């Protein structure tokens, strides 16, 4: 398998980044990341400098996603592949590398309208990760900080970007009728053992937000339950209560952030192995659960 990339961080622009502090800090259980010069608020779920970068901006959506190459060769190969597939790349300058706390950065515009940054050498945080709310910590070693899911009307070109450009492989896909006449199609992609690092949903029309959700995977089932309790005790919408996904087998729930996008907190997803031969269609999102619970 091509274990050459890991999701490094997601950048989200919201009008007031500090408005999300209780959400990420007290509901999800992330810890503050390294401070940013431009006033961005950062969060992390492991020992790296930052994993979620909240910038002040009107977009109210993800504005960039970083993919970290595991070494210099993987970095160069990814850039070569993107260029060969016809995607323009721009090398980041020193200031941009410093802001992202990486040693190298090259960016390209993904077809779903979010900048994708290929980076190398994401710095460690100055203090080791420890979250009183998530005592078992999060699963990130060798698989990046979690996963992201976007909706796009440019579905075919996005597929091409992820496979031919970034070099990801499709894990499987979901195709079902949610209600009569409305079909849902989601493709799931991996670049390491995590079942999917990114998934894309085919949007029937331009959505107000392309970012559907960000997922953080805990090392302990109980930490999902405790996060669910904190979400339940808040007044946040819970679009999906506890359940288990059919394709990656993840036990999780979804809570809506005050900025509209959702966060999935999960545990126990299956891994993609070297001889992955399970790239097939699923016709249901969940084996059980994930019912719309509150304000969905
Ligand atoms: Fe997910």
Short mmCIF file of C-alpha atoms and ligand atoms in Angstrom, two decimals:
data_model
loop_
_atom_site.label_atom_id
_atom_site.label_comp_id
_atom_site.label_asym_id
_atom_site.label_seq_id
_atom_site.Cartn_x
_atom_site.Cartn_y
_atom_site.Cartn_z
CA UNK A 1 0.00 0.00 0.00
CA UNK A 2 1.01 3.58 -0.56
CA UNK A 3 1.67 4.64 3.07
CA UNK A 4 3.18 7.90 1.99
CA UNK A 5 0.79 10.60 3.18
CA UNK A 6 -0.97 11.44 6.46
CA UNK A 7 -3.49 14.18 7.05
CA UNK A 8 -1.56 16.89 8.88
CA UNK A 9 -4.13 19.56 9.69
CA UNK A 10 -7.34 21.24 8.59
CA UNK A 11 -7.72 25.00 8.37
CA UNK A 12 -11.18 26.42 8.94
CA UNK A 13 -12.17 30.07 8.57
CA UNK A 14 -14.89 31.29 10.90
CA UNK A 15 -15.92 34.85 11.76
CA UNK A 16 -14.94 34.46 15.42
CA UNK A 17 -12.40 31.63 16.08
CA UNK A 18 -12.63 31.96 19.88
CA UNK A 19 -16.36 31.19 19.67
CA UNK A 20 -15.35 27.56 19.05
CA UNK A 21 -13.11 27.31 22.12
CA UNK A 22 -15.72 25.70 24.42
CA UNK A 23 -16.64 23.29 21.61
CA UNK A 24 -13.16 21.97 20.83
CA UNK A 25 -11.81 22.30 24.37
CA UNK A 26 -14.71 21.24 26.54
CA UNK A 27 -16.90 19.04 24.34
CA UNK A 28 -14.46 17.25 22.00
CA UNK A 29 -11.55 17.32 24.47
CA UNK A 30 -8.77 18.61 22.20
CA UNK A 31 -6.00 20.70 23.74
CA UNK A 32 -4.66 24.07 22.55
CA UNK A 33 -2.05 23.93 19.82
CA UNK A 34 0.96 26.19 19.48
CA UNK A 35 0.08 29.90 19.24
CA UNK A 36 -0.16 31.41 15.76
CA UNK A 37 1.34 34.77 14.74
CA UNK A 38 -1.72 35.77 12.73
CA UNK A 39 -4.14 35.37 15.61
CA UNK A 40 -5.46 31.99 14.49
CA UNK A 41 -6.62 29.68 17.27
CA UNK A 42 -5.14 26.20 17.02
CA UNK A 43 -6.06 22.83 18.50
CA UNK A 44 -4.41 19.43 18.56
CA UNK A 45 -5.24 15.81 19.34
CA UNK A 46 -1.68 14.53 19.73
CA UNK A 47 1.95 15.63 20.11
CA UNK A 48 2.08 17.70 16.92
CA UNK A 49 2.08 21.51 16.98
CA UNK A 50 -1.43 21.95 15.57
CA UNK A 51 -4.11 19.84 13.92
CA UNK A 52 -7.04 22.28 13.62
CA UNK A 53 -6.25 25.87 12.64
CA UNK A 54 -9.13 28.29 13.10
CA UNK A 55 -8.62 31.50 11.15
CA UNK A 56 -10.76 34.62 11.30
CA UNK A 57 -12.65 34.84 8.01
CA UNK A 58 -16.09 35.07 6.46
CA UNK A 59 -16.03 31.66 4.72
CA UNK A 60 -17.39 29.64 7.64
CA UNK A 61 -15.87 26.59 5.99
CA UNK A 62 -12.64 24.66 5.60
CA UNK A 63 -10.17 26.73 3.60
CA UNK A 64 -7.15 24.42 3.54
CA UNK A 65 -6.17 20.84 4.32
CA UNK A 66 -2.60 19.72 4.88
CA UNK A 67 -1.26 16.33 3.81
CA UNK A 68 2.09 15.45 5.31
CA UNK A 69 4.49 13.40 3.21
CA UNK A 70 6.36 10.84 5.30
CA UNK A 71 9.72 11.79 3.74
CA UNK A 72 11.30 13.98 1.07
CA UNK A 73 10.81 11.37 -1.61
CA UNK A 74 7.11 11.05 -0.85
CA UNK A 75 6.83 14.85 -0.98
CA UNK A 76 8.52 15.07 -4.39
CA UNK A 77 6.55 12.14 -5.79
CA UNK A 78 3.26 13.72 -4.72
CA UNK A 79 4.14 17.04 -6.38
CA UNK A 80 5.22 15.23 -9.56
CA UNK A 81 1.99 13.24 -9.60
CA UNK A 82 -0.20 16.31 -9.09
CA UNK A 83 1.59 18.17 -11.88
CA UNK A 84 1.40 15.20 -14.26
CA UNK A 85 -2.35 14.98 -13.58
CA UNK A 86 -2.70 18.62 -14.65
CA UNK A 87 -3.08 20.32 -11.27
CA UNK A 88 -1.10 23.54 -10.83
CA UNK A 89 1.12 23.67 -7.78
CA UNK A 90 2.71 26.67 -6.04
CA UNK A 91 5.66 26.40 -3.72
CA UNK A 92 5.12 28.00 -0.33
CA UNK A 93 7.59 30.59 0.92
CA UNK A 94 9.43 30.67 4.24
CA UNK A 95 6.73 32.69 6.00
CA UNK A 96 4.07 30.20 4.95
CA UNK A 97 6.18 27.27 6.14
CA UNK A 98 6.73 29.02 9.47
CA UNK A 99 3.02 29.70 9.90
CA UNK A 100 2.17 26.04 9.26
CA UNK A 101 5.18 24.87 11.32
CA UNK A 102 6.50 22.66 8.52
CA UNK A 103 9.82 22.44 6.69
CA UNK A 104 8.36 22.33 3.16
CA UNK A 105 5.02 23.31 1.70
CA UNK A 106 3.53 23.22 -1.80
CA UNK A 107 -0.10 24.01 -2.41
CA UNK A 108 -2.72 23.34 -5.04
CA UNK A 109 -6.40 24.20 -5.38
CA UNK A 110 -8.56 21.10 -5.06
CA UNK A 111 -11.65 20.82 -7.28
CA UNK A 112 -13.98 21.12 -4.29
CA UNK A 113 -12.68 24.64 -3.65
CA UNK A 114 -10.31 24.05 -0.74
CA UNK A 115 -6.55 24.55 -0.90
CA UNK A 116 -4.61 21.32 -0.42
CA UNK A 117 -1.14 21.78 1.05
CA UNK A 118 1.48 19.05 0.67
CA UNK A 119 3.86 19.48 3.58
CA UNK A 120 6.82 17.83 5.20
CA UNK A 121 8.06 17.88 8.79
CA UNK A 122 5.11 19.10 10.84
CA UNK A 123 6.71 20.26 14.11
CA UNK A 124 6.06 18.60 17.43
CA UNK A 125 4.25 20.63 20.08
CA UNK A 126 6.33 22.10 22.89
CA UNK A 127 4.33 20.10 25.46
CA UNK A 128 3.26 16.47 25.17
CA UNK A 129 -0.41 15.80 24.53
CA UNK A 130 -2.55 15.21 27.57
CA UNK A 131 -6.29 15.75 27.78
CA UNK A 132 -8.11 15.32 31.08
CA UNK A 133 -11.31 14.78 29.08
CA UNK A 134 -9.83 12.13 26.78
CA UNK A 135 -7.47 10.21 29.04
CA UNK A 136 -6.78 7.48 26.47
CA UNK A 137 -5.76 10.03 23.84
CA UNK A 138 -6.38 9.86 20.10
CA UNK A 139 -5.22 7.42 17.43
CA UNK A 140 -2.87 9.35 15.13
CA UNK A 141 0.39 7.39 14.92
CA UNK A 142 1.10 6.69 11.25
CA UNK A 143 -2.44 7.69 10.22
CA UNK A 144 -2.64 11.46 10.68
CA UNK A 145 -4.94 13.38 13.01
CA UNK A 146 -8.25 11.94 11.82
CA UNK A 147 -10.36 12.28 8.69
CA UNK A 148 -12.30 14.95 6.81
CA UNK A 149 -15.40 14.66 4.65
CA UNK A 150 -16.40 17.18 2.00
CA UNK A 151 -19.42 17.60 -0.26
CA UNK A 152 -18.88 18.78 -3.81
CA UNK A 153 -20.78 19.28 -7.05
CA UNK A 154 -17.52 18.61 -8.92
CA UNK A 155 -17.53 14.95 -7.95
CA UNK A 156 -15.76 13.36 -10.93
CA UNK A 157 -12.91 15.88 -10.99
CA UNK A 158 -12.52 15.55 -7.22
CA UNK A 159 -12.21 11.77 -7.61
CA UNK A 160 -9.55 12.31 -10.25
CA UNK A 161 -7.70 14.80 -8.04
CA UNK A 162 -7.59 12.42 -5.09
CA UNK A 163 -6.57 9.31 -7.04
CA UNK A 164 -4.49 10.55 -10.00
CA UNK A 165 -3.24 13.72 -8.30
CA UNK A 166 -2.67 12.91 -4.63
CA UNK A 167 -2.25 9.17 -5.17
CA UNK A 168 -4.92 8.04 -2.71
CA UNK A 169 -6.75 4.76 -3.22
CA UNK A 170 -10.48 4.22 -2.91
CA UNK A 171 -11.41 2.04 0.07
CA UNK A 172 -15.06 1.57 -0.85
CA UNK A 173 -18.16 3.62 -1.61
CA UNK A 174 -21.67 4.28 -0.37
CA UNK A 175 -24.57 4.56 -2.76
CA UNK A 176 -28.10 4.66 -1.46
CA UNK A 177 -31.45 6.39 -1.71
CA UNK A 178 -31.88 8.44 1.48
CA UNK A 179 -35.45 9.39 0.71
CA UNK A 180 -37.39 8.66 -2.45
CA UNK A 181 -35.69 10.33 -5.38
CA UNK A 182 -32.69 11.57 -3.41
CA UNK A 183 -29.53 9.54 -3.81
CA UNK A 184 -26.47 9.72 -1.61
CA UNK A 185 -23.09 8.81 -3.07
CA UNK A 186 -19.92 8.97 -0.98
CA UNK A 187 -16.46 7.74 -1.97
CA UNK A 188 -13.92 6.89 0.74
CA UNK A 189 -10.14 7.15 0.20
CA UNK A 190 -7.06 5.98 2.11
CA UNK A 191 -3.38 6.85 2.02
CA UNK A 192 -2.30 4.79 5.04
CA UNK A 193 -3.92 2.23 7.33
CA UNK A 194 -6.79 4.51 8.34
CA UNK A 195 -9.86 3.27 6.46
CA UNK A 196 -10.41 6.74 5.07
CA UNK A 197 -8.45 9.93 5.49
CA UNK A 198 -10.84 11.81 3.22
CA UNK A 199 -14.27 11.06 1.84
CA UNK A 200 -16.31 13.03 -0.65
CA UNK A 201 -20.04 13.21 -1.06
CA UNK A 202 -21.70 14.07 -4.35
CA UNK A 203 -23.66 17.25 -3.72
CA UNK A 204 -26.79 17.80 -5.83
CA UNK A 205 -26.26 21.57 -5.64
CA UNK A 206 -23.72 24.03 -4.14
CA UNK A 207 -23.78 23.63 -0.39
CA UNK A 208 -23.28 26.55 2.01
CA UNK A 209 -20.40 24.56 3.55
CA UNK A 210 -18.18 22.08 1.71
CA UNK A 211 -16.85 20.64 4.98
CA UNK A 212 -19.33 18.10 6.27
CA UNK A 213 -17.34 16.80 9.21
CA UNK A 214 -13.96 16.26 10.83
CA UNK A 215 -13.37 12.98 12.66
CA UNK A 216 -11.17 12.34 15.71
CA UNK A 217 -10.61 8.70 16.70
CA UNK A 218 -10.02 7.87 20.35
CA UNK A 219 -7.96 4.97 21.67
CA UNK A 220 -10.70 3.99 24.08
CA UNK A 221 -14.37 3.19 23.56
CA UNK A 222 -15.19 4.84 26.87
CA UNK A 223 -13.74 8.14 25.65
CA UNK A 224 -16.38 8.18 22.88
CA UNK A 225 -19.08 7.60 25.46
CA UNK A 226 -17.75 10.37 27.69
CA UNK A 227 -17.58 12.76 24.70
CA UNK A 228 -21.17 11.83 23.87
CA UNK A 229 -22.20 12.67 27.44
CA UNK A 230 -20.51 16.08 27.17
CA UNK A 231 -22.21 16.76 23.83
CA UNK A 232 -25.55 15.67 25.27
CA UNK A 233 -25.08 17.98 28.27
CA UNK A 234 -24.41 20.91 25.92
CA UNK A 235 -27.11 22.56 23.83
CA UNK A 236 -25.43 21.55 20.56
CA UNK A 237 -27.27 19.65 17.86
CA UNK A 238 -26.48 15.93 17.65
CA UNK A 239 -27.23 14.98 14.04
CA UNK A 240 -26.30 11.34 14.73
CA UNK A 241 -26.34 9.58 18.07
CA UNK A 242 -24.10 6.61 18.86
CA UNK A 243 -23.89 4.03 16.12
CA UNK A 244 -21.56 1.90 14.05
CA UNK A 245 -20.70 2.59 10.41
CA UNK A 246 -21.12 -0.31 8.03
CA UNK A 247 -18.01 0.24 5.93
CA UNK A 248 -15.23 1.21 8.35
CA UNK A 249 -16.94 -0.34 11.38
CA UNK A 250 -16.40 2.80 13.44
CA UNK A 251 -18.35 3.26 16.66
CA UNK A 252 -19.11 6.99 16.78
CA UNK A 253 -21.49 9.89 17.08
CA UNK A 254 -21.75 13.31 15.40
CA UNK A 255 -22.12 16.67 17.09
CA UNK A 256 -22.67 19.92 15.20
CA UNK A 257 -20.16 22.65 15.97
CA UNK A 258 -21.38 26.21 16.53
CA UNK A 259 -19.93 26.96 13.06
CA UNK A 260 -22.21 24.45 11.35
CA UNK A 261 -19.79 21.71 10.31
CA UNK A 262 -19.95 18.51 12.34
CA UNK A 263 -17.38 16.60 14.37
CA UNK A 264 -17.46 12.82 14.55
CA UNK A 265 -15.86 11.27 17.61
CA UNK A 266 -15.19 7.58 17.03
CA UNK A 267 -13.39 4.46 18.07
CA UNK A 268 -12.36 1.13 16.66
CA UNK A 269 -12.53 1.55 12.89
CA UNK A 270 -11.00 -1.29 10.92
CA UNK A 271 -7.69 -0.75 9.20
CA UNK A 272 -6.88 -0.94 5.52
CA UNK A 273 -4.39 -3.73 5.04
CA UNK A 274 -1.82 -4.26 2.30
CA UNK A 275 -3.95 -6.54 0.19
CA UNK A 276 -7.11 -4.49 0.40
CA UNK A 277 -9.70 -6.21 -1.79
CA UNK A 278 -12.86 -4.86 -0.21
CA UNK A 279 -13.47 -1.87 -2.50
CA UNK A 280 -17.17 -2.40 -2.89
CA UNK A 281 -20.48 -0.63 -2.67
CA UNK A 282 -22.33 -0.22 0.63
CA UNK A 283 -26.03 0.57 0.62
CA UNK A 284 -26.37 1.77 4.19
CA UNK A 285 -24.40 4.25 6.28
CA UNK A 286 -24.62 2.38 9.53
CA UNK A 287 -24.91 -1.20 10.74
CA UNK A 288 -26.91 0.20 13.67
CA UNK A 289 -27.60 3.50 15.40
CA UNK A 290 -26.56 6.97 14.23
CA UNK A 291 -30.18 8.13 14.49
CA UNK A 292 -30.77 11.88 14.20
CA UNK A 293 -30.96 12.75 17.86
CA UNK A 294 -31.34 16.44 18.50
CA UNK A 295 -31.63 19.51 16.31
CA UNK A 296 -30.55 17.57 13.25
FE1 LIG B 1 -16.62 10.13 9.31
#
